[in-house]
XYZ file of C-alpha atoms in Angstrom:
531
model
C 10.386 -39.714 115.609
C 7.711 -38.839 112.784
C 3.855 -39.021 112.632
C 2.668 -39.119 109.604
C -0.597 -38.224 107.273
C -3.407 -40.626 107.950
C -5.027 -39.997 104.624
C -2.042 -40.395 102.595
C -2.216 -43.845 101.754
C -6.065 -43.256 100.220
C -6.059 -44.065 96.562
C -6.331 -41.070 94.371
C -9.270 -42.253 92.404
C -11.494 -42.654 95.342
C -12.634 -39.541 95.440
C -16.126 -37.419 96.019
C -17.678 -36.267 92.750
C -16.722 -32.904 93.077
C -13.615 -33.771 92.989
C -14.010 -35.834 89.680
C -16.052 -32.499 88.186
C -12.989 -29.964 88.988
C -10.561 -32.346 87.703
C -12.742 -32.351 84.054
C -12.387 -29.028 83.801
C -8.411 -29.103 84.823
C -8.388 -31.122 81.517
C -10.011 -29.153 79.502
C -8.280 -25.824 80.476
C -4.260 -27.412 79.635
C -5.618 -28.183 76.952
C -5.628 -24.850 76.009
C -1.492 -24.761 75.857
C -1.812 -26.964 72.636
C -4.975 -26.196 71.152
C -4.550 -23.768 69.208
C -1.415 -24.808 67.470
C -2.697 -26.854 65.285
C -4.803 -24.384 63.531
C -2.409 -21.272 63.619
C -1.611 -21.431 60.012
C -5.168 -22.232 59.415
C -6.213 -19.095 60.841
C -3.845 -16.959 58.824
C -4.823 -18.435 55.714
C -8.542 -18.184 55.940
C -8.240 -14.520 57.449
C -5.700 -13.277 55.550
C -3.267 -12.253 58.880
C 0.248 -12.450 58.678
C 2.058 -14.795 61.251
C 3.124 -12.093 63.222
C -0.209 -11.195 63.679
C -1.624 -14.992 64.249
C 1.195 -15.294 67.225
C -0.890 -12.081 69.090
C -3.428 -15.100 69.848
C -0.917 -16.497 72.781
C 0.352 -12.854 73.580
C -3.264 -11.644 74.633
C -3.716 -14.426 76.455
C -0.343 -14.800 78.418
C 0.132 -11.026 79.047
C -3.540 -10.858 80.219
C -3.147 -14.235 82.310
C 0.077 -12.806 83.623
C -1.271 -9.709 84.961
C -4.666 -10.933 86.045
C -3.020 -13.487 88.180
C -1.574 -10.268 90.322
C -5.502 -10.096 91.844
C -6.341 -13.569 91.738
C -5.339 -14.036 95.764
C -7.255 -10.722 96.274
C -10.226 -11.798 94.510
C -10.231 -15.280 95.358
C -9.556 -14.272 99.661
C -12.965 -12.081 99.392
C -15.050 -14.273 96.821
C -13.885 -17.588 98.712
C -11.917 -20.320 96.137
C -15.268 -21.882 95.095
C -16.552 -18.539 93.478
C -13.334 -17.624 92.240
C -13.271 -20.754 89.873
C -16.838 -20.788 88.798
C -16.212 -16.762 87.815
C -12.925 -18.237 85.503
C -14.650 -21.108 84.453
C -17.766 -18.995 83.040
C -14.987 -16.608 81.741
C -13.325 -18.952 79.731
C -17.057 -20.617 78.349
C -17.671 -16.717 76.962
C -14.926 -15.850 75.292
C -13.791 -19.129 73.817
C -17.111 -19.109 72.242
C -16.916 -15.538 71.164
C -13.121 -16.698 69.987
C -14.764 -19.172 68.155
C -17.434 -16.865 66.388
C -15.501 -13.743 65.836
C -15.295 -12.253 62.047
C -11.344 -11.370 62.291
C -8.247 -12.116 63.933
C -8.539 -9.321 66.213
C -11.543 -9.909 67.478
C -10.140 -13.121 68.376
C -6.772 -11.845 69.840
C -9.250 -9.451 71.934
C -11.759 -12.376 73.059
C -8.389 -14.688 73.801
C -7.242 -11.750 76.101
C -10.623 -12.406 78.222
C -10.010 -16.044 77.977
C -6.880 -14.992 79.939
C -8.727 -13.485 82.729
C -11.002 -16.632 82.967
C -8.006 -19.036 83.230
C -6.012 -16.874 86.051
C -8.346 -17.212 88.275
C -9.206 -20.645 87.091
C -5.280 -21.621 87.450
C -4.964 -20.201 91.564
C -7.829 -22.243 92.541
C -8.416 -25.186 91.245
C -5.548 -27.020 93.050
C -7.057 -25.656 96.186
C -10.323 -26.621 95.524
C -9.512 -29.982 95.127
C -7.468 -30.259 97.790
C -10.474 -29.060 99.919
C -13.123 -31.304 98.779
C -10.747 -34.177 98.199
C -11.449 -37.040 101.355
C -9.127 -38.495 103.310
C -6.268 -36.022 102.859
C -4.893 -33.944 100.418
C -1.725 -36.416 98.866
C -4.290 -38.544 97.053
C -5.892 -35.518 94.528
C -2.379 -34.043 93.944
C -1.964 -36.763 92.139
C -5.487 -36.571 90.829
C -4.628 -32.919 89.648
C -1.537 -33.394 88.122
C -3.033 -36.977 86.145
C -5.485 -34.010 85.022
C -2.744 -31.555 83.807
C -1.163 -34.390 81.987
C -4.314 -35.425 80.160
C -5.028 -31.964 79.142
C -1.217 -31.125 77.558
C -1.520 -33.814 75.603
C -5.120 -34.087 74.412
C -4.811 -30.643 73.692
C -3.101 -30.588 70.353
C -5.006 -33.728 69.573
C -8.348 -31.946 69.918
C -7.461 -29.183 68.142
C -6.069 -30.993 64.898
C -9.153 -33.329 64.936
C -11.711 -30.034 65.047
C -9.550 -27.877 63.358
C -9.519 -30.156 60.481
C -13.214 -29.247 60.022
C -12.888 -25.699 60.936
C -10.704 -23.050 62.667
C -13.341 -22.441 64.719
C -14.012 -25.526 65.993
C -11.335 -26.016 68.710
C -12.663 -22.453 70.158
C -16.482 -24.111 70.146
C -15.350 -27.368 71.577
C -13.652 -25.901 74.490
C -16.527 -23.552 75.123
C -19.143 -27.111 75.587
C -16.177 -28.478 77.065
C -16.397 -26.097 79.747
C -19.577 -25.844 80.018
C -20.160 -28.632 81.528
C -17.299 -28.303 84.074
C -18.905 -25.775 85.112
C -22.198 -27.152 85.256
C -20.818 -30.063 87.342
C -18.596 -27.426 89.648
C -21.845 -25.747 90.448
C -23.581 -28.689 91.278
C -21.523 -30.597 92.690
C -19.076 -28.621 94.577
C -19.415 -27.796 98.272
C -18.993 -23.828 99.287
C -15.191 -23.655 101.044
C -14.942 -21.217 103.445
C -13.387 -18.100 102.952
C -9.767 -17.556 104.165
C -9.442 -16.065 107.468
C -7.180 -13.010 106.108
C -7.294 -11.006 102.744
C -4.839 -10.843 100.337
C -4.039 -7.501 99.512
C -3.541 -6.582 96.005
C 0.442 -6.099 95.927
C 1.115 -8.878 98.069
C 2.640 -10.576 94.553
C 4.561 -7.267 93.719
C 6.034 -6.855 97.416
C 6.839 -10.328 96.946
C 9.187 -10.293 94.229
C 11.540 -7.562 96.144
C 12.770 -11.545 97.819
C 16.067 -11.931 95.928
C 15.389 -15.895 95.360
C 11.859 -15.503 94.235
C 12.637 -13.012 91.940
C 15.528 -14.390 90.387
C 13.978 -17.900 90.119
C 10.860 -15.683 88.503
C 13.191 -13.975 85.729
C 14.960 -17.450 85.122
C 11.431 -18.733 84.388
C 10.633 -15.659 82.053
C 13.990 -16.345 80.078
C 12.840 -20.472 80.083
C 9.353 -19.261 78.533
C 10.558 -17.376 75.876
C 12.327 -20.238 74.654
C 9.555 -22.593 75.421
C 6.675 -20.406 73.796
C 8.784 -19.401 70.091
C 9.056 -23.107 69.612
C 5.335 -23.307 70.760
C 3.982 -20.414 69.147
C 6.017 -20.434 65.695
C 7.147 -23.656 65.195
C 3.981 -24.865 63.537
C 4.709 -22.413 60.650
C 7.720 -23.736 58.855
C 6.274 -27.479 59.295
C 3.649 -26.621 56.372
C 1.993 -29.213 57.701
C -2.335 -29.721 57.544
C -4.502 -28.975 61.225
C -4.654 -32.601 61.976
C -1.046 -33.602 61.367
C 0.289 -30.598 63.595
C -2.061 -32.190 66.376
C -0.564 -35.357 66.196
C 3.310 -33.488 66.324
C 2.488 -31.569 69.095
C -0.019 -34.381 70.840
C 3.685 -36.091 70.901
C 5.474 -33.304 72.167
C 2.165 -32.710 74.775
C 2.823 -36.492 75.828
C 6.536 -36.222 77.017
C 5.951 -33.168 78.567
C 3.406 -34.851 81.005
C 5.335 -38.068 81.821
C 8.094 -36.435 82.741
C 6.730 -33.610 84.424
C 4.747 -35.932 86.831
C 6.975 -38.433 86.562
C 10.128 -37.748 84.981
C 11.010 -34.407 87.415
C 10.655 -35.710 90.723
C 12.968 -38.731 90.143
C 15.562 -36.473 88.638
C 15.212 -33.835 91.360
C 15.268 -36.678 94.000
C 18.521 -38.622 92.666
C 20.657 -35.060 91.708
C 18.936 -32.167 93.667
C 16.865 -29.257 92.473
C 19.826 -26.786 91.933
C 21.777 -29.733 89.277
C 18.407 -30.791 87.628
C 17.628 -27.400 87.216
C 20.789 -26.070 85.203
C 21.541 -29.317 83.523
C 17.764 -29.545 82.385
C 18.195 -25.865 80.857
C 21.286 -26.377 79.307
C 19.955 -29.271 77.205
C 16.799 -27.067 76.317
C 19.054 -24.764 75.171
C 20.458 -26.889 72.796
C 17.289 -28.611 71.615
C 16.143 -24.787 71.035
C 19.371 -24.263 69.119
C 19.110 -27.422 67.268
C 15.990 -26.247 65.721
C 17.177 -22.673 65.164
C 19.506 -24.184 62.710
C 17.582 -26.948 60.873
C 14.182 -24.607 61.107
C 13.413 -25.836 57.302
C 14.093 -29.320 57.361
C 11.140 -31.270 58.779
C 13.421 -34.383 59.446
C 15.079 -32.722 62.190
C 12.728 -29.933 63.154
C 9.604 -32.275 64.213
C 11.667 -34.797 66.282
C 13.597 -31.808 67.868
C 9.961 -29.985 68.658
C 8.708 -33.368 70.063
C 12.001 -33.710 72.623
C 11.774 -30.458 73.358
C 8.464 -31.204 75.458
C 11.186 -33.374 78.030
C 12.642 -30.696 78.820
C 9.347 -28.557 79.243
C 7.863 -31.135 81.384
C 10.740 -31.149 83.586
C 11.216 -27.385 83.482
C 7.707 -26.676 84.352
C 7.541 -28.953 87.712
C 11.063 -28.400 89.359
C 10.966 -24.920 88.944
C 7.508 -24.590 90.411
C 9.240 -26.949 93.225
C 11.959 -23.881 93.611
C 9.878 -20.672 93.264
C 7.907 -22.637 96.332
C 11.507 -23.729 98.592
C 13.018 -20.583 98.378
C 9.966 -18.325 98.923
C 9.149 -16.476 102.238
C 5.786 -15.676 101.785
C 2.465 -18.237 101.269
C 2.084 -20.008 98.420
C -0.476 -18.852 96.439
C 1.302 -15.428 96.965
C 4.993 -17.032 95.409
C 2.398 -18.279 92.557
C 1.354 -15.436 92.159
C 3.926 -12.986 91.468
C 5.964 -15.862 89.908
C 3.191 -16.517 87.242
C 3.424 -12.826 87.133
C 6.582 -12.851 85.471
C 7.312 -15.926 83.812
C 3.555 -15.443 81.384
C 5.218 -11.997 80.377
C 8.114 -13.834 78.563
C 5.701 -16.443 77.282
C 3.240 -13.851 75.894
C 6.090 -11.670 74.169
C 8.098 -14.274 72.775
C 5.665 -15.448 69.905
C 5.125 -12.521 68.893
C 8.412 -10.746 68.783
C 9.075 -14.292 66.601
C 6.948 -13.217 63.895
C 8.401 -9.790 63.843
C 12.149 -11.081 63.618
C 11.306 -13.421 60.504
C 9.674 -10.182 58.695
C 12.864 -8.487 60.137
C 15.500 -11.109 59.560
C 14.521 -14.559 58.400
C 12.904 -17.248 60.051
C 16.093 -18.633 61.660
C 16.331 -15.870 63.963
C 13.740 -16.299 66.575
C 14.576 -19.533 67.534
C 18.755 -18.474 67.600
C 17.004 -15.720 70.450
C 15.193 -18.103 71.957
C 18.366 -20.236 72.736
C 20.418 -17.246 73.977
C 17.544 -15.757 76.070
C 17.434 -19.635 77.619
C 21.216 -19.304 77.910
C 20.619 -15.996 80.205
C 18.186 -17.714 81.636
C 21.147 -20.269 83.343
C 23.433 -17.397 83.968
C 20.779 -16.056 86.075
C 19.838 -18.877 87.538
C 23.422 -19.313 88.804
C 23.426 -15.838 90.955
C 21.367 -17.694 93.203
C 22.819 -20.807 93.739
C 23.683 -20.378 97.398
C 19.843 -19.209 98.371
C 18.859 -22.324 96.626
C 21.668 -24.585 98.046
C 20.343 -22.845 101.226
C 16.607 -23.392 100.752
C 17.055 -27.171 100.015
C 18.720 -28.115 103.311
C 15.468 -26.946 104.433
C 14.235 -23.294 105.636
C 13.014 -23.642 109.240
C 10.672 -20.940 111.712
C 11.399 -20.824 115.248
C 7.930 -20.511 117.079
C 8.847 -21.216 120.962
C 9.900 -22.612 123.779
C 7.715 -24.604 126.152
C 7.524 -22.289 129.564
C 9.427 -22.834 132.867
C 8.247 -26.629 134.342
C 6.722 -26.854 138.158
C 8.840 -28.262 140.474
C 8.420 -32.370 139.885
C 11.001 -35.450 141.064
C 14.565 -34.480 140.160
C 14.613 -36.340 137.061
C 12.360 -33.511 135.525
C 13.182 -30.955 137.127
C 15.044 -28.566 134.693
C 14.453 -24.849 133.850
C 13.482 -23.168 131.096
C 15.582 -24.195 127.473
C 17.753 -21.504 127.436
C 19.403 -21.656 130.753
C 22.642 -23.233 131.728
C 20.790 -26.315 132.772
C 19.078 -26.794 129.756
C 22.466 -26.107 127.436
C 24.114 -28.830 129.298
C 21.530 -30.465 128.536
C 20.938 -30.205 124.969
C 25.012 -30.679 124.339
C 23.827 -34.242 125.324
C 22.042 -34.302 122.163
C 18.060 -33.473 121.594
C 15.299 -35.806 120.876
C 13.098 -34.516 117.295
C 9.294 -34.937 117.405
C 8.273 -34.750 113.707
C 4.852 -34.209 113.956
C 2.031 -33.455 112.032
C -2.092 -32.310 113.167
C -3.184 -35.653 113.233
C -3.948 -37.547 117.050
C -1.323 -39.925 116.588
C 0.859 -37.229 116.844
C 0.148 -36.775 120.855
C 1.312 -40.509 120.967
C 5.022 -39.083 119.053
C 5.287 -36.439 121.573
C 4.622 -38.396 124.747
C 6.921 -41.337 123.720
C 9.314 -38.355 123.188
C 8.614 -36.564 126.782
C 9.415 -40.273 128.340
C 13.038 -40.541 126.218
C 14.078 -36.939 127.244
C 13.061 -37.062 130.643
C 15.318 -40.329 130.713
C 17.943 -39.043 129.244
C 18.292 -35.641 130.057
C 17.965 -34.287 126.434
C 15.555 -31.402 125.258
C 13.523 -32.283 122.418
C 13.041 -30.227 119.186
C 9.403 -30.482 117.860
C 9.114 -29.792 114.155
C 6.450 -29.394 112.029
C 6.448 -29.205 108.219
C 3.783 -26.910 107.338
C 0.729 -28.175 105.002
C 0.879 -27.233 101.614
C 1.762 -28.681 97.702
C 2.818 -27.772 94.323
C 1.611 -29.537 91.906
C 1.885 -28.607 88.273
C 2.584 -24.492 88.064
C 0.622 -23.867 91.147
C 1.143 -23.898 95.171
C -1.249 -23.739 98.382
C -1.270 -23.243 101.683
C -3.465 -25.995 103.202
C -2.935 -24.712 106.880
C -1.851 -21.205 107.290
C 0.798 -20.043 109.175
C -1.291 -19.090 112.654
C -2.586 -22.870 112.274
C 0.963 -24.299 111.934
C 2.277 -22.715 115.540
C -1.202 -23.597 117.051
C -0.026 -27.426 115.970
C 3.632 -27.113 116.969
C 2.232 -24.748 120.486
C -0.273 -27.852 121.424
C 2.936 -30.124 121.356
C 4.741 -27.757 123.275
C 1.981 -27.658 126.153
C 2.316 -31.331 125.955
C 6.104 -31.436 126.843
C 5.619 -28.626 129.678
C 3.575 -30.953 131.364
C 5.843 -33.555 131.583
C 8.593 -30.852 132.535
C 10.305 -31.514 129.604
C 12.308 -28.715 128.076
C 11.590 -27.790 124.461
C 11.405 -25.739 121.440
C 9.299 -25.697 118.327
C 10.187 -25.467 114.973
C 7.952 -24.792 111.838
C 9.743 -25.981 108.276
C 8.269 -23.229 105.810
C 7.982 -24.737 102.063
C 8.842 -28.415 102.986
C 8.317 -31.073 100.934
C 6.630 -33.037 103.122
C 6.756 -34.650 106.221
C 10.132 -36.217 105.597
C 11.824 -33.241 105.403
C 11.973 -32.718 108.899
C 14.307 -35.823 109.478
C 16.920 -34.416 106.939
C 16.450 -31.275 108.659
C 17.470 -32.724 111.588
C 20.250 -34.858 110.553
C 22.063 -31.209 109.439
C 20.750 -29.321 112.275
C 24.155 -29.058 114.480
C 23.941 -29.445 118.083
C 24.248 -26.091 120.090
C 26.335 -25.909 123.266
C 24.562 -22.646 123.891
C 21.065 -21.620 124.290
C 18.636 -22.233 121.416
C 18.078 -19.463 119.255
C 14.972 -16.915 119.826
């Protein structure tokens, strides 16, 4: 038995304005993965900086992003999500334009390293600030936010050959406007969310990672990143090629990495399972990274092999986002957190240490790294296969039992799960209520009261907790105190039909469906259900 989501059917596009006006600026900021590709060489030719100095434009920005996003809970659980992402949206309108107007490359490595600031706290709220002013429930602008994260990978490059074919500057400038008016809208247009009822406190991300499965799944994502940002961050060198013709190379690559991250990834993890799509999915990046390690000078093998490479990104980026989320203990945005933590350190090192091997060794080298670091990447990966194994068939909370029933007509008149009654009872099998916080719900549970009281079974209510990943991001959309409240309601619900049960909370579902695979695995106890 299942209730489901009454707003999930609502199409994605029917949405309030404010919803429209954070989307916009979702655009606009992944299109700051590509943008500046297009005009690295650019750069180092008009201001005389080597490379290896050029690459320091994605390692300010990455290192910065990955430690700001450490306080982006904290900040955003005081300011409330709304003020968090109009503080990174007017962060990112600053220093893009100061990006844009600075005299040398390291006033723009400094100004990108702001930009970095501006776009953690933009990245941990957006999602939720959709989600919140999104109408008729939340499925409908996931898929609004991750149309938006598509758009803006693969615009990105576009818009930054077509500007930076004028000037260097101008992809810096256009993003500025481009944001400006996001956050024009976003002020406007955008409701105040209330704050969370808790704060985050500022090592909740830290004392996260001490989780075997999130930190291992966080390092496998650091060794993934290095490979993905030297082909990223140096590839565009040894193609020789002019702004606009490195957009349209990396507008190709930005392309396939958004059909099959939105599309591509769920399909894959759906028909083989996370744990199979993950290591097979690395294992071929590896070899596309190796590929290009080898033919680094011919353009006839290195452009197509850049282009594929964004399959394997796309996939990458949304299945192991899907992981760090199933295997986590803690909330979301926490698991975000500290996994963003680690995974932006490899991307922010990795261009740069590029640029320092081909002055060391020649320009073969980085990419030759990049494969083998992707390589450890799977080896790691591998040490926790069981937790993930695990975490797929489901990871469930027990919140309760419903309390002793009043003596009623002998039908119903059982004691407390637990007992010997209720044992021989639930060897008879149980009776799952899948339910979720909407009132048909009540309807699930009482049609479930009538089977078990005619049947002499127990029944098992189970609740998938509220919350999505979409893209690199994940949030809570009820917390954890509002999850038992749901699952206690149903419990009160049983009691008064006299109807022993237990409740069950599935942490880091899916979605709703989840609970009937759960419960197709879940064995049936001859004993008393676990406390």
């Amino acid at each position: 038995m299942r209730s489901t989501s009454a707003g999930a059917a609502v199409s994605p596009f029917k949405q309030p304005k404010a919803v429209f006006a954070v989307a916009f600026a979702c655009v606009v900021s992944f299109m700051g993965i590509g943008l500046v590709d297009p005009i690295l060489p650019a750069i180092s030719h008009e201001l005389h900086a080597s490379p290896s100095e050029v690459t320091l434009l994605f390692t300010s920005y990455l290192v910065v992003t990955a430690v700001a996003m450490l306080i982006t809970n904290w900040v955003s659980s005081r300011l409330g999500a709304k003020r968090t992402l109009i503080l990174g949206l007017a962060l990112i309108v600053v220093f893009s334009a100061l990006a844009g107007a600075a005299p040398s490359i390291s006033g723009i490595i400094g100004f990108r390293a702001g930009w970095g600031v501006g776009n953690a706290l933009f990245i941990a709220t957006s999602l939720a600030v959709i989600v919140a002013s999104a109408s008729g429930g939340f499925a409908g602008a996931i898929v609004l936010y991750e149309t938006a994260l598509g758009l803006g990978i693969a615009m990105g490059p576009l818009l930054g050959g077509v500007l930076g074919s004028i000037s260097w500057r101008g992809p810096f400038f256009g993003v500025a406007a481009l944001m400006a008016i996001a956050l024009i809208a976003t002020l406007v247009l955008v409701e105040d969310i209330p704050r969370p009822a808790h704060k985050t406190g500022l090592s909740a991300p830290l004392r996260a990672l001490r989780h075997r499965g999130l930190l291992t799944l966080s390092l496998t994502a650091l060794c993934y990143n290095w490979g993905f940002f030297t082909v990223l961050g140096y590839a565009p060198f040894p193609m020789g090629l002019t702004p606009i013709k490195l957009g349209l190379v990396f507008t190709c690559w930005g392309v396939l990495v958004a059909i099959f991250a939105v599309f591509g990834a769920p399909r894959l993890q759906e028909r083989f399972g996370l744990a199979t799509t993950m290591y097979a999915n690395l294992a071929a990046f590896a070899i596309v990274v190796l590929v290009i390690a080898v033919w680094t000078t011919d353009n006839s093998v290195l452009i197509p092999a850049v282009i594929a490479s964004g399959i394997f990104i796309g996939i990458n980026n949304t299945i192991t986002t899907q992981a760090v989320m199933t295997v986590s203990p803690v909330e979301r945005p926490v698991a975000s957190a500290a996994y963003s933590f680690v995974r932006f350190i490899g991307g922010g090192l990795a261009p740069y240490a590029a640029g320092r091997l081909v002055v060391a060794f020649n320009i073969h080298i980085p990419f030759f790294i990049g494969a083998a670091v992707v390589a450890v990447g799977i080896a790691l990966l591998s040490t926790a296969h069981g937790l993930l194994g695990e975490a797929e068939r489901v990871q469930a909370e027990q919140v309760g039992r419903a309390p002793r029933p009043a003596p009623a007509p002998p039908v119903t008149m059982v004691p407390v799960a637990g007992s010997a009654a209720a044992s021989r009872r639930s060897s008879n099998g149980v009776i799952l209520a899948a339910i979720d916080g909407s009132p048909v719900a009540a309807l699930v549970t009482e049609a479930a009261a009538r089977l078990a009281a005619a049947s002499g079974r127990m029944v098992h209510v189970v609740h998938a907790q509220e919350g999505a990943a979409a893209g690199d991001v994940g949030i809570d959309v009820e917390d954890a105190d509002t999850a038992r409240a749901v699952v206690g309601r149903h419990l009160e619900q049983l009691a008064a039909h006299h109807v022993p049960a237990e409740g069950q909370i599935l942490l880091h579902a899916s979605d709703h469906g989840t609970a009937g695979a759960w419960s197709q695995s879940m064995p049936t106890r001859s004993g008393p259900p676990p406390s």
